[in-house]
XYZ file of C-alpha atoms in Angstrom:
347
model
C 36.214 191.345 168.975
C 33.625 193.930 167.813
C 30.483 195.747 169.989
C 27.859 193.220 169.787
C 24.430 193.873 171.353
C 24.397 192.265 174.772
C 21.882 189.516 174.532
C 24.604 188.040 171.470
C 27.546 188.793 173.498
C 26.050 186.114 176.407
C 25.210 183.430 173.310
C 28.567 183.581 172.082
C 30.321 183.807 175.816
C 28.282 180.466 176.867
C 27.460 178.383 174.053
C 31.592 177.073 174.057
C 30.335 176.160 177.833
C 27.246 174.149 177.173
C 27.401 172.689 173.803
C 28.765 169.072 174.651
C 31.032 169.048 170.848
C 34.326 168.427 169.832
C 36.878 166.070 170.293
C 38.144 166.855 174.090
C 37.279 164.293 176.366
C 37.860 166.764 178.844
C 35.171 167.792 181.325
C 33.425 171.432 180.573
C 32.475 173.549 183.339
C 30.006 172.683 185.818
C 28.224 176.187 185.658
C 27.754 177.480 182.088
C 25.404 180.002 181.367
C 23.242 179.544 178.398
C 23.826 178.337 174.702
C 24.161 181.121 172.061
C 21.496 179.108 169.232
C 20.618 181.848 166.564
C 19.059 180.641 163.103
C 21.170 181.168 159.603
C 18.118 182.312 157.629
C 18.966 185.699 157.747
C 17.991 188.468 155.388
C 21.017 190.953 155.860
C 22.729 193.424 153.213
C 24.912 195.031 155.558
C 28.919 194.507 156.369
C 29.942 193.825 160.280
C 29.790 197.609 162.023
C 32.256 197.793 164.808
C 29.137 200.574 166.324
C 26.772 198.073 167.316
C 25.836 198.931 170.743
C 26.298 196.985 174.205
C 22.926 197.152 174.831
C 20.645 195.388 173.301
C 18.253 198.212 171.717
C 14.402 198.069 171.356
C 13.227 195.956 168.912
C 10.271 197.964 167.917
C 11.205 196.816 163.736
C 12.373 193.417 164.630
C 9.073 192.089 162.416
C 9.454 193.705 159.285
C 8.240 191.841 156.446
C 6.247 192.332 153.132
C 2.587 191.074 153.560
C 2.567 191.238 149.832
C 4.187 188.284 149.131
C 3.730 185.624 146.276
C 3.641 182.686 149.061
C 0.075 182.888 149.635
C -1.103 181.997 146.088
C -2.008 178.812 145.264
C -3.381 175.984 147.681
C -3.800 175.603 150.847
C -1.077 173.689 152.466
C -2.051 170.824 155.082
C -1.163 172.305 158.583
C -1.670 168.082 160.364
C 1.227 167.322 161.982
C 3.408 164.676 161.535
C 5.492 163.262 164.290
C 8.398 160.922 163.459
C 8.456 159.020 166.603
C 11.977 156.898 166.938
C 11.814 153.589 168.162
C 14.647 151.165 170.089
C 13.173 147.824 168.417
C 15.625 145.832 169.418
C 16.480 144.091 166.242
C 20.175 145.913 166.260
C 21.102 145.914 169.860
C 24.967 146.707 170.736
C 26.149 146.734 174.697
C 26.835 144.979 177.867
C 25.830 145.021 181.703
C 24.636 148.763 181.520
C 24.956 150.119 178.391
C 22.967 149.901 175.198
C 23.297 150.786 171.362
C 19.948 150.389 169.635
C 20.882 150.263 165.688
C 17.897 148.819 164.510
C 16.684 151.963 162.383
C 20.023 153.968 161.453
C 18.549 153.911 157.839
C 16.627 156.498 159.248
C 19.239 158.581 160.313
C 19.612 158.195 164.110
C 20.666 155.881 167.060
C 19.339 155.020 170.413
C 21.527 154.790 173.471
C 20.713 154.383 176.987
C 23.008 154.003 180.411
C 21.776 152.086 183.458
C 25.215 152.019 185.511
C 25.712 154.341 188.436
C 27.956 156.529 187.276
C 27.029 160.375 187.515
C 28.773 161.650 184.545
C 28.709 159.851 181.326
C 29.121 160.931 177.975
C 28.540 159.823 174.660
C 30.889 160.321 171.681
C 29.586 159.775 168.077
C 32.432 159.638 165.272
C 31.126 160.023 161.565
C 32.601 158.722 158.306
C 33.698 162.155 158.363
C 35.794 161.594 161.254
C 34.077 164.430 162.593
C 33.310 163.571 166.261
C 30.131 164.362 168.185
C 30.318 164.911 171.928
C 26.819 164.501 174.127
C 26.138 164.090 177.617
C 23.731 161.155 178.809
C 20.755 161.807 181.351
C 21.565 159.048 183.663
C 18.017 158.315 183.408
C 18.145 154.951 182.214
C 15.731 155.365 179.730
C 16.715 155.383 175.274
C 17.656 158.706 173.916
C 17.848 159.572 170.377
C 20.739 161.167 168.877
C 21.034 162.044 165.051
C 23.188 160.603 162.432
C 23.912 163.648 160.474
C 27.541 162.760 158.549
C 25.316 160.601 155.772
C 26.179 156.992 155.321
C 29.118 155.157 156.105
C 31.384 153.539 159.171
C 30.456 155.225 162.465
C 31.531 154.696 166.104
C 29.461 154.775 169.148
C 31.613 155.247 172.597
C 30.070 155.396 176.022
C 32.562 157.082 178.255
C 32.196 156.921 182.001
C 33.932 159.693 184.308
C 37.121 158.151 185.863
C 37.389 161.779 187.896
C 38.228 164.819 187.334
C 38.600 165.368 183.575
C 39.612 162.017 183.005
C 36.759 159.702 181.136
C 37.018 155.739 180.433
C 36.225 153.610 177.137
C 32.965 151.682 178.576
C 31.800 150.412 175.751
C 32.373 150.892 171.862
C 30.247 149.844 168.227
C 31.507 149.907 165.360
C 28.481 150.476 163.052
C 27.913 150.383 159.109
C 25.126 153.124 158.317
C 23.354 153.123 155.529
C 20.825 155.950 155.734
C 17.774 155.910 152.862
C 16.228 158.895 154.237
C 18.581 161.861 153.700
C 16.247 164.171 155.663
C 15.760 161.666 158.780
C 18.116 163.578 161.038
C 16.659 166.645 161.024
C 12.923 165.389 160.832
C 13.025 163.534 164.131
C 13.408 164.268 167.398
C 16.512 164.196 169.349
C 18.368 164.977 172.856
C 18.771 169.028 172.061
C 15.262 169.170 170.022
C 12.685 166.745 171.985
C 9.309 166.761 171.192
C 6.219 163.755 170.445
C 3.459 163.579 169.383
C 1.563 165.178 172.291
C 3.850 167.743 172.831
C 1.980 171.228 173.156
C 4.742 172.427 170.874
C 3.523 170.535 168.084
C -0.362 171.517 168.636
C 1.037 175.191 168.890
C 2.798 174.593 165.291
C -0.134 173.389 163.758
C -2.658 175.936 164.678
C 0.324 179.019 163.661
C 0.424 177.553 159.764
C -3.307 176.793 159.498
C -4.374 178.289 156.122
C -1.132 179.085 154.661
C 0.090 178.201 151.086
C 4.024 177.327 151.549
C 6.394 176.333 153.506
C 8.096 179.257 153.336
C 4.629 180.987 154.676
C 4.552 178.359 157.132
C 8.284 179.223 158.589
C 7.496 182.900 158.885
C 4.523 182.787 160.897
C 6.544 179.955 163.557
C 9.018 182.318 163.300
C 7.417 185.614 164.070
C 4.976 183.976 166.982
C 8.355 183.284 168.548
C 10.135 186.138 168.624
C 6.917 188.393 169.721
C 5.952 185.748 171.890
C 8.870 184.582 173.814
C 10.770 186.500 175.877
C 14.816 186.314 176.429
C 15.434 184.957 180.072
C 18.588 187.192 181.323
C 17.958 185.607 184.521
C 17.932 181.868 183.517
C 20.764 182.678 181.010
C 22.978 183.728 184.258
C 22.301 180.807 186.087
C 21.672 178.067 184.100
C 23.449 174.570 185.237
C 25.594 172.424 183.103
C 23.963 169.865 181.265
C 21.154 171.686 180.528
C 18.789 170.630 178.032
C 15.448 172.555 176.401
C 11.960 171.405 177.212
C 10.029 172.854 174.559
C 6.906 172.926 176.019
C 7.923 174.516 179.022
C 9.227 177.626 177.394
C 6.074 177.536 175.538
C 4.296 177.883 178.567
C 6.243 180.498 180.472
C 6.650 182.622 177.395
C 10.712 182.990 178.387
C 13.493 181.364 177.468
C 17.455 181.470 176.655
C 18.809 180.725 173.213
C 18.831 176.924 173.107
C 15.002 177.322 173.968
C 14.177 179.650 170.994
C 16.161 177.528 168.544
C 14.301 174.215 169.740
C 10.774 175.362 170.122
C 11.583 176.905 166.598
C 12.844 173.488 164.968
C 10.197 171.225 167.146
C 7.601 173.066 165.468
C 9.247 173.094 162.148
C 10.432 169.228 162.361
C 6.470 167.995 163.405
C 5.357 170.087 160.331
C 7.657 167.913 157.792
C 9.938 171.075 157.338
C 13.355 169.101 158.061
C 15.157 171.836 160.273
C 19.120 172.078 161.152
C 20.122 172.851 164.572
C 23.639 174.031 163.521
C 26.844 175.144 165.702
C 30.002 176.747 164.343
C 31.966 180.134 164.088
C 30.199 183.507 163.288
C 33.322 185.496 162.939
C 35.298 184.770 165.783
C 32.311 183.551 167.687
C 31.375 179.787 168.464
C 27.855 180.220 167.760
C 24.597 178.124 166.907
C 21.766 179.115 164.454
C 19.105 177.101 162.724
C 18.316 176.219 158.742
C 15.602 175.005 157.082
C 14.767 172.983 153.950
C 12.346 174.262 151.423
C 11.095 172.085 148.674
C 11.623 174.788 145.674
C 14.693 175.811 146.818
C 16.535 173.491 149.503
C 18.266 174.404 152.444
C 18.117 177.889 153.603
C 21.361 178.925 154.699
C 22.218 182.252 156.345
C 19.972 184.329 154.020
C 16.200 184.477 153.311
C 15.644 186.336 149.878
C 12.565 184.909 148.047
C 10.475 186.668 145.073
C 11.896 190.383 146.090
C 9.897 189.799 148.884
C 11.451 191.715 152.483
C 11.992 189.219 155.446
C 13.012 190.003 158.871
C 15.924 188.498 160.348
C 15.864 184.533 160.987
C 17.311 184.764 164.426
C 14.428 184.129 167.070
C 16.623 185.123 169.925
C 18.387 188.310 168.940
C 15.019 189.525 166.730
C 13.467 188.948 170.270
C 16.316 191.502 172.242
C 17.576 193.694 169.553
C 16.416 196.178 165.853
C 16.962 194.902 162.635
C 19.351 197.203 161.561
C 22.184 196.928 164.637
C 21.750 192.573 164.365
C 22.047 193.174 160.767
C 25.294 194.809 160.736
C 26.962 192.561 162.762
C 25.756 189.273 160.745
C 26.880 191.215 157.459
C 25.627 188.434 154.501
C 25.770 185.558 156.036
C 29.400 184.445 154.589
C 31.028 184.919 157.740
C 29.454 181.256 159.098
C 31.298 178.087 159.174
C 29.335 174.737 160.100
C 31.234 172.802 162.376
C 28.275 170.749 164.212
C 24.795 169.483 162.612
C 21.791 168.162 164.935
C-alpha cells in the first residue's frame, strides 16, 4: 500500500474495526481504535504519489479557497434550522417480549428499533431490496433508535440478533417489511445512530449561526466545513484508545474542540442535515482502503461526489479530518480525482 500521511493511515487501519457493516455475523474486536470518516467532496487534480509522507505535515494551506466566488450573489438564504425529529408512533409496531420494530413512518426513510432483554451484545441487521445488508450494534439502552433506510423502496428485513457467545449470534426476532419511501432525501435528512442530533442539540445552534448571511448552499457547506477543520482538533489520543461500540456525540466534540474521524464526519453532517442540506455518511474502498467520507446534495447540481468544482471557483479539500492533520497538496495526491472510491455503505 502507498505512504499515506499518518492521521489517514489510523482511519483506514480502524474504520474495518468499528464500522458495524457487512454481512459477517461474526463478532469484531472488542478494542478498535477509531473510524477512518473522510468526506468525498474533494477538489483534487492530482494522481496517487507513492511520496506522501508518514507524517502528517503542517497544514498551514489546508483552507485555500477563492473568496471571489459567484455563491454570494443573489439572496440571502434562511440560516433557521430545521430538525426532522423521528417518531416511534406506534401505528406499525413489529416484535415480541423484548424487542421492537417501529414501521410506522418508513415512507420517510427510516425505522425505529429498540431492545429491552438482558443480553449485552445485540446487533441489528438491516437487508435492503438490494440485498445489500446493513450491520449495527444496539445500545442496550432500552430506549428507540433510528436507523436509515437508504436502499430506496422495496422488501426489507429487520433481524435482531442476540450474542449466543463468542462469535456466534441468534435469530431473535425478524420483519419482513414492504417500504415505500415518498421522501427520497429522508435518510440523509434525519437523524440516526452514527449522526444523532435534535432539535436542541448545540450542534444545530452552532450550524445556524456559521451560515447566517450566506447566499447558497454551497456557501453554506464551506463555511461548516472550514469552522471544522480550523476548529476541531484530531484526537491521537482518543483515536488509540477508543472502545468498541463507539458512537459520536456531536455536541461533545463541539465542546472539547477534539475529536477522531467519526466525530468530524458527524458534527459535519448534523450541521448540514438540521440546515435541510441532505448529507451522506458514506463507507467503502479508497484504493485499497476501507474508508468513510461524506457527500452532500446541492439543489443546482445534486449530489456532490468526490469532487467540488463550481464556477472556476478554487475549493479546499472536503475532508474535515485529514484538512485538519495534513497540506493540501500531500492529501491531494493520494485522493488523485476522486475515481478511485467505491460506495459500499450509505447512512
Amino acid at each position: 500500500m502507498k505512504h499515506i500521511p499518518k492521521v489517514l493511515a489510523i482511519c483506514f487501519l480502524s474504520i474495518s474495526c468499528f464500522l458495524i457493516t457487512g454481512c459477517s455475523d461474526s463478532e469484531p474486536p472488542e478494542s478498535p481504535q477509531s473510524p477512518g470518516n473522510r468526506t468525498s467532496n474533494t477538489y483534487a487534480s492530482d494522481t496517487p504519489s507513492d511520496s506522501a509522507p508518514d507524517d502528517a505535515p503542517d497544514n498551514s494551506d489546508s483552507s485555500d479557497r477563492s473568496d471571489d466566488s459567484d455563491a454570494s450573489a443573489g439572496p440571502v438564504r434562511d440560516n433557521t434550522p430545521h430538525v426532522l425529529v423521528p417518531e416511534a408512533s406506534g401505528s406499525d409496531v413489529h416484535g415480541n417480549d423484548f424487542s421492537s420494530i417501529d414501521a410506522s413512518h418508513t415512507q420517510e426513510g427510516y425505522v425505529m428499533v429498540k431492545y429491552t432483554g438482558d443480553n449485552s451484545k445485540v446487533k441489528l441487521r438491516i437487508t435492503g431490496p438490494d440485498q445489500n445488508e446493513y450491520i449495527y450494534l444496539l445500545s442496550g439502552t432500552g430506549e428507540y433508535e433510528t436507523f436509515p433506510l437508504t436502499c430506496g423502496s422495496g422488501a426489507y428485513q429487520v433481524q435482531i440478533l442476540e450474542n449466543a457467545g463468542g462469535d456466534m449470534y441468534a435469530l431473535a426476532y425478524s420483519a419482513d417489511l414492504n417500504v415505500s419511501i415518498t421522501n427520497e432525501f429522508g435518510p440523509f435528512l434525519y437523524p440516526n445512530q452514527y449522526v444523532n442530533f435534535n432539535p436542541d442539540s448545540k450542534t444545530v445552534a452552532k450550524g445556524s449561526e456559521l451560515v447566517n448571511g450566506v447566499h447558497s448552499d454551497l456557501e453554506a457547506i464551506e463555511n461548516i466545513y472550514r469552522y471544522i477543520i480550523e476548529e476541531i482538533t484530531y484526537d491521537q489520543q482518543k483515536a488509540e484508545s477508543v472502545s468498541y461500540g463507539y458512537l459520536p456525540v456531536v455536541d461533545e466534540t463541539l465542546s472539547s474542540g477534539k475529536g477522531i474521524c467519526f466525530d468530524y464526519a458527524a458534527v459535519m453532517s448534523a450541521m448540514l442535515r438540521s440546515q435541510g442540506i441532505p448529507t451522506k455518511l458514506e463507507v467503502g474502498y479508497s484504493g485499497e482502503a476501507y474508508h468513510a467520507w461524506i457527500s452532500a446534495y446541492v439543489n443546482e447540481i445534486g449530489w456532490v461526489d468526490k469532487i467540488i468544482q463550481f464556477d472556476g471557483s478554487s475549493w479546499t479539500l472536503m475532508d474535515p479530518t485529514l484538512a485538519a492533520s495534513n497540506n493540501r497538496q500531500d492529501v491531494g495526491q493520494y485522493i488523485g480525482d476522486g475515481s478511485n472510491y467505491v460506495v459500499k455503505y450509505s447512512y
